[in-house]
């Protein structure tokens, strides 16, 4: 390096301190928010369907290169809020059946493909094998999809399947900065529970016009309720009940790792909206997560967590005794005692009965972009959406893709289950609990895709990053 280059670099370091870089990053984020607001109210709301994803990608790329910590938070918030932005735009300018704006979170995440391609070879020796196995499975499904299916659905399928893997790999690769990443993710999900929970309660009580419009146009009444006050199942700012349940399940488990005044109002609105979502699968996932956390920490931390649970219960129980909230929650809980007559349970059981043998006999798979079933009347294979992660894997990836993909997940579970750092770092215990509980839900939902997949893979990756960080620090 020449003396001129050294001088130039030193000038850059003096002119752009960490504080200056953070201020720059926040200015870019605020500029993005301001641009979105101005376009929406200045009669250019329809343009946002293209402008919003494009500018989100540019902001994500800037943060990825200049302020990696804020990039993580920005990515999560794009996942949390883009569906609400989409509904507001639809309400203002008309229904968009293509839902093109929802590509924004995927574009922001796909920036991390640079990390994946650059560091995968060197990281394999340091624990990156699960990510490579999953990538191989998805890439195989992508190649098969290109042969059998239309390009656009294949591209969308690639975004759904691959985004969680490369984002998680990015988190794992930055294990040296684990404390900063941990603190930022904790703050992000604390505010997520508070804001999304509060909006969820508002959504249930008021039924905002944009949410009613979306529900009417999407015709998702069976899964999301009726477009009237006190008639909706809560999905808050997300695009349906399932993703909201996954996000809130993770956020509520992470609250056990935090202290401070905000956890109490966040718990109140978070648990209330979580119950009003009526997402029984996620209720069970939360309970499993609590059991895993309590079983993996020291007695002192166990007592603190039990105290937090009791305080949270005191905040939430009085709220769920109010009508009509109590009726909604009680009715949903009653279905646990009569599952054989529950329509949702019967649909899932019937799906397994009809499709399990077909899925397991499909060696090559149908590829990304389509999932298939056999029409019982015509005997023909037809496209459909299946509500099971296990069946989804085998239908889409076949045996040749599902084996490496499942192998990567199993390897993650085995590895993180051995970590002892959770005894003194409750975030490690919570991350492990979130990952394992999310995996357990793959039996009845495709939780490895979209924002649910981001949570599953992302928190496994944070547990792995913590393990490597503490190993490097000599802390056991």
Coordinates of C-alpha atoms in Angstrom, one line a residue:
X1 CA 0.0 0.0 0.0
X2 CA 1.4 3.4 -1.0
X3 CA 1.8 6.3 1.4
X4 CA -1.0 8.2 -0.5
X5 CA -3.4 5.2 0.1
X6 CA -2.5 5.1 3.8
X7 CA -3.1 8.8 4.1
X8 CA -6.5 8.5 2.2
X9 CA -7.6 5.7 4.5
X10 CA -6.7 7.6 7.6
X11 CA -8.6 10.6 6.4
X12 CA -11.7 8.4 5.8
X13 CA -11.4 7.0 9.3
X14 CA -11.2 10.4 10.8
X15 CA -14.1 11.8 8.7
X16 CA -16.4 8.7 9.3
X17 CA -16.3 7.6 12.9
X18 CA -18.7 4.8 14.1
X19 CA -21.0 7.5 15.4
X20 CA -21.0 9.3 12.0
X21 CA -21.7 6.0 10.2
X22 CA -24.6 5.3 12.5
X23 CA -26.0 8.8 11.9
X24 CA -25.6 8.3 8.2
X25 CA -27.4 5.0 8.4
X26 CA -30.3 6.4 10.3
X27 CA -30.6 9.3 7.9
X28 CA -30.9 6.8 5.0
X29 CA -33.5 4.8 6.9
X30 CA -35.5 7.9 7.8
X31 CA -35.2 9.1 4.2
X32 CA -36.7 5.7 3.1
X33 CA -39.6 6.1 5.5
X34 CA -40.2 9.8 4.5
X35 CA -40.2 8.8 0.8
X36 CA -42.8 6.1 1.4
X37 CA -45.1 8.5 3.4
X38 CA -44.8 11.3 0.8
X39 CA -45.6 8.9 -2.1
X40 CA -48.5 7.5 -0.3
X41 CA -50.2 10.9 0.5
X42 CA -49.1 12.7 -2.6
X43 CA -51.2 10.7 -5.0
X44 CA -48.4 8.3 -6.0
X45 CA -49.4 5.4 -3.8
X46 CA -49.7 3.0 -6.8
X47 CA -46.0 3.7 -7.7
X48 CA -45.0 2.4 -4.2
X49 CA -45.7 -1.1 -5.4
X50 CA -42.4 -0.7 -7.4
X51 CA -40.7 2.1 -5.5
X52 CA -41.0 0.5 -2.1
X53 CA -39.2 -2.8 -3.0
X54 CA -36.6 -1.0 -5.1
X55 CA -35.7 1.6 -2.4
X56 CA -35.8 -1.1 0.4
X57 CA -33.2 -3.0 -1.6
X58 CA -31.0 0.0 -1.9
X59 CA -31.3 0.8 1.8
X60 CA -30.6 -2.8 2.7
X61 CA -27.5 -2.9 0.4
X62 CA -26.2 0.4 2.0
X63 CA -26.7 -0.9 5.5
X64 CA -25.2 -4.3 4.7
X65 CA -22.0 -2.6 3.4
X66 CA -21.8 0.3 5.9
X67 CA -23.6 -0.6 9.1
X68 CA -24.2 -4.3 9.4
X69 CA -25.9 -4.2 12.8
X70 CA -28.6 -1.8 11.6
X71 CA -29.0 -4.0 8.5
X72 CA -30.2 -6.8 10.7
X73 CA -32.9 -4.7 12.4
X74 CA -33.9 -3.1 9.1
X75 CA -34.4 -6.6 7.6
X76 CA -36.6 -7.7 10.4
X77 CA -38.8 -4.6 10.3
X78 CA -39.2 -4.9 6.5
X79 CA -40.6 -8.4 7.1
X80 CA -42.9 -7.1 9.9
X81 CA -44.3 -4.0 8.2
X82 CA -44.4 -4.6 4.4
X83 CA -47.7 -6.5 4.5
X84 CA -49.4 -3.5 6.3
X85 CA -47.9 -1.1 3.7
X86 CA -49.3 -3.4 1.0
X87 CA -52.8 -3.3 2.6
X88 CA -52.7 0.5 3.0
X89 CA -51.8 0.9 -0.7
X90 CA -54.5 -1.5 -1.8
X91 CA -57.1 0.3 0.2
X92 CA -56.1 3.6 -1.3
X93 CA -55.7 2.7 -5.0
X94 CA -57.3 -0.7 -5.4
X95 CA -56.6 -4.4 -5.0
X96 CA -53.4 -5.9 -6.5
X97 CA -53.8 -9.6 -6.9
X98 CA -50.1 -10.0 -7.8
X99 CA -49.0 -8.8 -4.4
X100 CA -45.7 -7.6 -6.0
X101 CA -44.8 -5.3 -3.2
X102 CA -44.4 -8.3 -0.9
X103 CA -41.1 -9.1 -2.7
X104 CA -39.4 -6.3 -0.7
X105 CA -38.3 -8.4 2.3
X106 CA -36.9 -11.1 0.0
X107 CA -34.8 -8.5 -1.9
X108 CA -33.4 -7.1 1.3
X109 CA -32.5 -10.5 2.6
X110 CA -30.9 -11.6 -0.7
X111 CA -28.2 -9.0 -0.2
X112 CA -26.6 -11.6 2.1
X113 CA -26.0 -13.9 -0.9
X114 CA -22.7 -12.1 -1.0
X115 CA -21.8 -13.4 2.5
X116 CA -22.8 -16.9 1.5
X117 CA -20.8 -17.1 -1.7
X118 CA -17.7 -15.4 -0.1
X119 CA -17.4 -17.2 3.2
X120 CA -19.1 -20.6 2.7
X121 CA -15.9 -22.5 1.7
X122 CA -13.9 -21.2 4.7
X123 CA -16.8 -21.6 7.1
X124 CA -17.4 -25.3 6.4
X125 CA -14.6 -26.3 8.7
X126 CA -16.1 -24.1 11.4
X127 CA -19.6 -25.5 11.5
X128 CA -21.3 -24.2 8.4
X129 CA -22.2 -27.7 7.0
X130 CA -25.9 -27.4 7.9
X131 CA -26.3 -24.4 5.7
X132 CA -24.5 -26.0 2.8
X133 CA -26.7 -29.1 3.0
X134 CA -29.9 -27.1 3.0
X135 CA -28.6 -25.0 0.1
X136 CA -27.9 -28.2 -1.9
X137 CA -31.4 -29.4 -1.3
X138 CA -33.0 -26.1 -2.3
X139 CA -30.7 -25.7 -5.4
X140 CA -31.7 -29.2 -6.5
X141 CA -35.4 -28.2 -6.2
X142 CA -34.6 -25.1 -8.2
X143 CA -33.1 -27.0 -11.0
X144 CA -36.1 -29.5 -11.1
X145 CA -38.5 -26.5 -11.0
X146 CA -36.8 -25.0 -14.0
X147 CA -37.6 -28.2 -16.0
X148 CA -41.2 -28.7 -14.9
X149 CA -42.6 -25.3 -13.9
X150 CA -43.0 -21.7 -15.1
X151 CA -40.0 -19.3 -14.4
X152 CA -41.9 -16.8 -12.2
X153 CA -43.2 -19.3 -9.7
X154 CA -39.8 -21.0 -9.6
X155 CA -38.1 -17.6 -8.8
X156 CA -40.7 -16.9 -6.1
X157 CA -40.1 -20.4 -4.6
X158 CA -36.4 -19.8 -4.6
X159 CA -36.8 -16.6 -2.6
X160 CA -39.1 -18.4 -0.1
X161 CA -36.8 -21.4 0.4
X162 CA -33.3 -19.8 0.2
X163 CA -33.8 -16.4 1.9
X164 CA -33.9 -17.9 5.5
X165 CA -30.8 -20.0 4.8
X166 CA -28.5 -17.3 3.5
X167 CA -29.7 -14.8 6.2
X168 CA -29.0 -17.3 8.9
X169 CA -25.6 -18.0 7.4
X170 CA -24.8 -14.3 7.5
X171 CA -25.7 -14.2 11.2
X172 CA -23.5 -17.2 11.9
X173 CA -20.6 -15.9 9.9
X174 CA -20.5 -12.7 12.0
X175 CA -20.1 -14.7 15.3
X176 CA -17.3 -12.4 16.4
X177 CA -19.8 -9.6 16.8
X178 CA -22.3 -11.9 18.6
X179 CA -22.9 -9.6 21.6
X180 CA -23.8 -6.6 19.4
X181 CA -26.1 -8.8 17.2
X182 CA -27.7 -10.3 20.3
X183 CA -28.5 -7.0 21.9
X184 CA -29.8 -5.5 18.6
X185 CA -32.1 -8.5 17.9
X186 CA -33.4 -8.4 21.5
X187 CA -34.3 -4.7 21.1
X188 CA -35.8 -5.3 17.7
X189 CA -38.1 -8.0 19.0
X190 CA -39.0 -6.1 22.2
X191 CA -40.3 -3.3 20.1
X192 CA -41.8 -5.8 17.6
X193 CA -43.9 -7.4 20.4
X194 CA -45.0 -4.0 21.7
X195 CA -45.9 -2.4 18.4
X196 CA -47.3 -5.5 16.6
X197 CA -49.1 -6.5 19.8
X198 CA -50.7 -3.1 20.2
X199 CA -51.8 -2.9 16.6
X200 CA -53.1 -6.5 16.9
X201 CA -55.4 -5.5 19.8
X202 CA -56.5 -2.4 17.8
X203 CA -57.2 -4.6 14.8
X204 CA -59.4 -6.9 16.8
X205 CA -61.4 -4.1 18.5
X206 CA -61.7 -1.6 15.6
X207 CA -61.3 -3.7 12.4
X208 CA -59.6 -0.9 10.4
X209 CA -61.0 -0.4 6.9
X210 CA -57.8 -1.4 5.1
X211 CA -57.7 -4.7 7.0
X212 CA -61.4 -5.3 6.3
X213 CA -60.8 -4.5 2.6
X214 CA -57.9 -7.0 2.4
X215 CA -59.9 -9.7 4.1
X216 CA -62.9 -9.2 1.8
X217 CA -60.8 -9.2 -1.4
X218 CA -58.6 -12.1 -0.3
X219 CA -61.6 -14.1 0.8
X220 CA -59.6 -15.7 3.6
X221 CA -62.6 -15.8 6.0
X222 CA -62.1 -19.4 7.1
X223 CA -58.6 -18.7 8.4
X224 CA -58.8 -15.0 9.3
X225 CA -62.3 -14.5 10.6
X226 CA -65.0 -12.0 9.7
X227 CA -64.3 -8.4 8.6
X228 CA -66.1 -6.8 11.6
X229 CA -64.9 -5.6 15.0
X230 CA -64.4 -8.4 17.4
X231 CA -64.7 -10.9 14.5
X232 CA -61.2 -11.0 13.1
X233 CA -58.5 -13.4 14.1
X234 CA -55.5 -11.1 14.7
X235 CA -52.7 -11.0 12.2
X236 CA -51.5 -7.5 13.1
X237 CA -49.1 -6.0 10.5
X238 CA -48.3 -9.4 9.0
X239 CA -50.1 -10.9 5.9
X240 CA -51.9 -13.7 7.7
X241 CA -52.4 -15.4 11.1
X242 CA -49.7 -18.0 10.7
X243 CA -46.7 -15.6 10.1
X244 CA -48.0 -13.3 13.0
X245 CA -48.2 -16.3 15.3
X246 CA -44.6 -17.3 14.4
X247 CA -43.2 -13.8 15.0
X248 CA -45.1 -13.3 18.2
X249 CA -44.1 -16.7 19.5
X250 CA -40.4 -15.9 19.0
X251 CA -40.8 -12.4 20.4
X252 CA -42.6 -13.5 23.6
X253 CA -39.9 -16.1 24.2
X254 CA -37.2 -13.5 23.8
X255 CA -38.9 -11.3 26.4
X256 CA -37.6 -13.7 29.0
X257 CA -34.1 -12.6 28.1
X258 CA -34.8 -8.9 28.7
X259 CA -35.2 -6.7 31.7
X260 CA -36.6 -3.2 31.9
X261 CA -39.9 -1.3 32.1
X262 CA -41.0 -2.0 28.5
X263 CA -41.3 -5.7 28.9
X264 CA -44.5 -5.3 31.0
X265 CA -46.6 -3.3 28.5
X266 CA -45.1 -5.4 25.7
X267 CA -46.1 -8.5 27.5
X268 CA -49.6 -7.3 28.0
X269 CA -50.4 -6.4 24.4
X270 CA -48.2 -9.2 23.1
X271 CA -49.8 -12.0 24.9
X272 CA -53.3 -10.6 24.4
X273 CA -52.8 -10.3 20.6
X274 CA -51.2 -13.7 20.6
X275 CA -54.2 -15.2 22.2
X276 CA -56.6 -13.3 19.9
X277 CA -54.7 -14.7 16.9
X278 CA -56.2 -18.1 17.9
X279 CA -53.1 -19.8 16.5
X280 CA -53.1 -23.0 18.5
X281 CA -50.0 -24.4 16.8
X282 CA -48.0 -21.3 18.0
X283 CA -49.5 -21.6 21.5
X284 CA -48.1 -25.1 21.7
X285 CA -44.8 -23.9 20.2
X286 CA -44.5 -21.2 22.9
X287 CA -45.2 -23.7 25.7
X288 CA -42.6 -26.0 24.3
X289 CA -40.2 -23.1 24.1
X290 CA -40.8 -22.2 27.7
X291 CA -40.1 -25.8 28.8
X292 CA -36.9 -25.9 26.8
X293 CA -35.7 -22.6 28.3
X294 CA -36.5 -23.5 31.9
X295 CA -34.8 -26.9 31.4
X296 CA -31.5 -25.5 30.2
X297 CA -30.6 -22.6 32.5
X298 CA -29.2 -22.4 36.0
X299 CA -31.5 -22.5 39.0
X300 CA -31.0 -18.8 39.6
X301 CA -32.1 -17.9 36.1
X302 CA -35.0 -20.4 36.4
X303 CA -36.3 -18.5 39.4
X304 CA -36.0 -15.2 37.5
X305 CA -37.9 -16.6 34.5
X306 CA -40.6 -18.0 36.7
X307 CA -41.0 -14.7 38.4
X308 CA -41.3 -13.0 35.0
X309 CA -43.9 -15.5 33.8
X310 CA -46.0 -14.8 37.0
X311 CA -45.7 -11.0 36.5
X312 CA -46.7 -11.4 32.8
X313 CA -49.7 -13.5 33.8
X314 CA -50.8 -10.8 36.2
X315 CA -50.6 -8.3 33.4
X316 CA -52.5 -10.5 30.9
X317 CA -55.1 -12.5 32.8
X318 CA -57.3 -9.4 33.8
X319 CA -57.4 -8.4 30.1
X320 CA -58.6 -11.8 28.8
X321 CA -61.6 -11.8 31.3
X322 CA -63.1 -8.8 29.4
X323 CA -66.0 -9.7 27.0
X324 CA -65.9 -10.5 24.1
X325 CA -62.2 -11.3 24.4
X326 CA -62.8 -14.0 27.1
X327 CA -65.4 -15.7 24.9
X328 CA -63.1 -15.8 21.8
X329 CA -60.1 -17.2 23.8
X330 CA -62.2 -19.7 25.8
X331 CA -63.9 -21.0 22.7
X332 CA -60.6 -21.6 21.1
X333 CA -59.1 -23.3 24.1
X334 CA -62.1 -25.7 24.3
X335 CA -61.2 -27.1 20.9
X336 CA -58.1 -28.8 22.5
X337 CA -60.5 -31.1 24.3
X338 CA -62.4 -32.1 21.1
X339 CA -59.8 -32.2 18.3
X340 CA -61.5 -35.1 16.5
X341 CA -64.4 -32.7 15.6
X342 CA -62.3 -29.7 14.8
X343 CA -62.4 -28.8 11.1
X344 CA -58.8 -27.6 11.0
X345 CA -57.5 -30.8 12.6
X346 CA -59.6 -33.0 10.3
X347 CA -58.3 -31.1 7.3
X348 CA -54.7 -31.6 8.3
X349 CA -55.3 -35.3 9.2
X350 CA -57.0 -35.8 5.9
X351 CA -54.2 -34.1 4.0
X352 CA -51.7 -36.6 5.6
X353 CA -53.9 -39.6 4.8
X354 CA -54.2 -38.6 1.2
X355 CA -50.8 -37.3 0.4
X356 CA -48.1 -38.8 2.6
X357 CA -47.6 -42.0 0.5
X358 CA -47.6 -39.9 -2.7
X359 CA -45.1 -37.5 -1.3
X360 CA -42.7 -40.3 0.0
X361 CA -42.9 -42.1 -3.4
X362 CA -41.9 -38.9 -5.3
X363 CA -38.1 -39.4 -5.6
X364 CA -37.3 -36.6 -8.0
X365 CA -39.8 -34.1 -6.6
X366 CA -41.8 -31.5 -8.5
X367 CA -39.4 -28.7 -8.0
X368 CA -39.8 -25.1 -6.7
X369 CA -42.8 -23.3 -7.9
X370 CA -45.5 -25.9 -7.6
X371 CA -46.9 -28.4 -5.1
X372 CA -49.1 -31.1 -6.3
X373 CA -51.9 -33.6 -5.3
X374 CA -53.9 -36.3 -7.0
X375 CA -57.5 -35.4 -7.8
X376 CA -59.5 -38.3 -6.3
X377 CA -62.2 -38.1 -9.0
X378 CA -60.1 -37.6 -12.1
X379 CA -56.8 -39.3 -11.0
X380 CA -54.9 -36.2 -12.3
X381 CA -52.2 -34.4 -10.5
X382 CA -53.2 -30.8 -9.6
X383 CA -51.5 -27.8 -8.1
X384 CA -52.3 -26.9 -4.5
X385 CA -50.9 -25.4 -1.3
X386 CA -50.3 -27.9 1.4
X387 CA -50.3 -27.0 5.1
X388 CA -47.4 -29.3 6.2
X389 CA -43.7 -28.6 6.1
X390 CA -42.8 -32.3 5.9
X391 CA -45.1 -33.0 2.9
X392 CA -44.0 -29.7 1.3
X393 CA -40.4 -30.8 1.4
X394 CA -40.9 -34.2 -0.2
X395 CA -43.4 -32.9 -2.8
X396 CA -41.2 -30.0 -3.8
X397 CA -37.6 -31.3 -3.3
X398 CA -38.2 -35.1 -3.6
X399 CA -36.0 -37.5 -1.8
X400 CA -32.8 -36.1 -3.5
X401 CA -33.5 -32.6 -2.2
X402 CA -35.3 -33.4 1.1
X403 CA -32.6 -35.6 2.5
X404 CA -29.8 -32.9 2.5
X405 CA -32.3 -30.2 3.5
X406 CA -33.6 -32.3 6.5
X407 CA -30.1 -33.4 7.2
X408 CA -29.1 -29.8 7.6
X409 CA -32.0 -29.1 10.0
X410 CA -31.3 -32.3 12.0
X411 CA -27.6 -31.4 12.3
X412 CA -28.6 -28.0 13.6
X413 CA -30.8 -29.5 16.3
X414 CA -28.2 -32.0 17.4
X415 CA -25.5 -29.4 17.5
X416 CA -27.4 -26.7 19.4
X417 CA -28.8 -29.3 21.9
X418 CA -25.2 -29.9 23.0
X419 CA -24.3 -26.3 23.8
X420 CA -23.8 -25.5 27.5
X421 CA -23.7 -21.7 27.0
X422 CA -27.4 -21.5 27.7
X423 CA -26.7 -22.0 31.4
X424 CA -25.3 -18.5 31.8
X425 CA -26.6 -16.7 28.6
X426 CA -30.4 -16.9 28.5
X427 CA -30.4 -15.6 24.9
X428 CA -28.7 -18.8 23.8
X429 CA -31.4 -20.8 25.6
X430 CA -34.2 -18.7 24.0
X431 CA -32.7 -19.0 20.5
X432 CA -32.4 -22.8 20.9
X433 CA -35.9 -23.0 22.2
X434 CA -37.3 -20.8 19.3
X435 CA -35.5 -22.9 16.7
X436 CA -36.5 -26.3 18.1
X437 CA -40.1 -25.3 18.7
X438 CA -40.3 -23.9 15.2
X439 CA -39.0 -27.2 13.8
X440 CA -41.6 -29.2 15.8
X441 CA -44.3 -27.2 14.0
X442 CA -43.1 -28.4 10.5
X443 CA -45.5 -31.3 11.0
X444 CA -48.5 -29.0 10.5
X445 CA -47.1 -26.0 8.7
X446 CA -44.5 -24.9 6.1
X447 CA -42.5 -23.0 8.8
X448 CA -39.3 -23.2 6.9
X449 CA -40.5 -20.6 4.4
X450 CA -40.9 -16.8 4.4
X451 CA -40.7 -15.0 7.8
X452 CA -41.4 -18.2 9.8
X453 CA -38.3 -19.7 8.1
X454 CA -36.3 -16.6 8.9
X455 CA -37.1 -17.2 12.6
X456 CA -36.4 -20.9 12.4
X457 CA -33.0 -20.7 10.7
X458 CA -32.1 -17.3 12.1
X459 CA -32.3 -18.2 15.8
X460 CA -30.5 -21.5 15.2
X461 CA -27.7 -19.5 13.6
X462 CA -27.6 -17.1 16.6
X463 CA -27.2 -20.0 19.0
X464 CA -24.3 -21.3 16.8
X465 CA -22.7 -17.9 16.7
X466 CA -22.9 -17.6 20.5
X467 CA -21.2 -21.0 20.8
X468 CA -18.3 -20.0 18.6
X469 CA -18.0 -16.7 20.3
X470 CA -17.8 -18.1 23.8
X471 CA -15.4 -20.8 22.6
X472 CA -13.1 -18.2 21.1
X473 CA -13.3 -16.2 24.4
X474 CA -12.5 -19.3 26.4
X475 CA -15.8 -19.1 28.3
X476 CA -17.6 -22.4 29.1

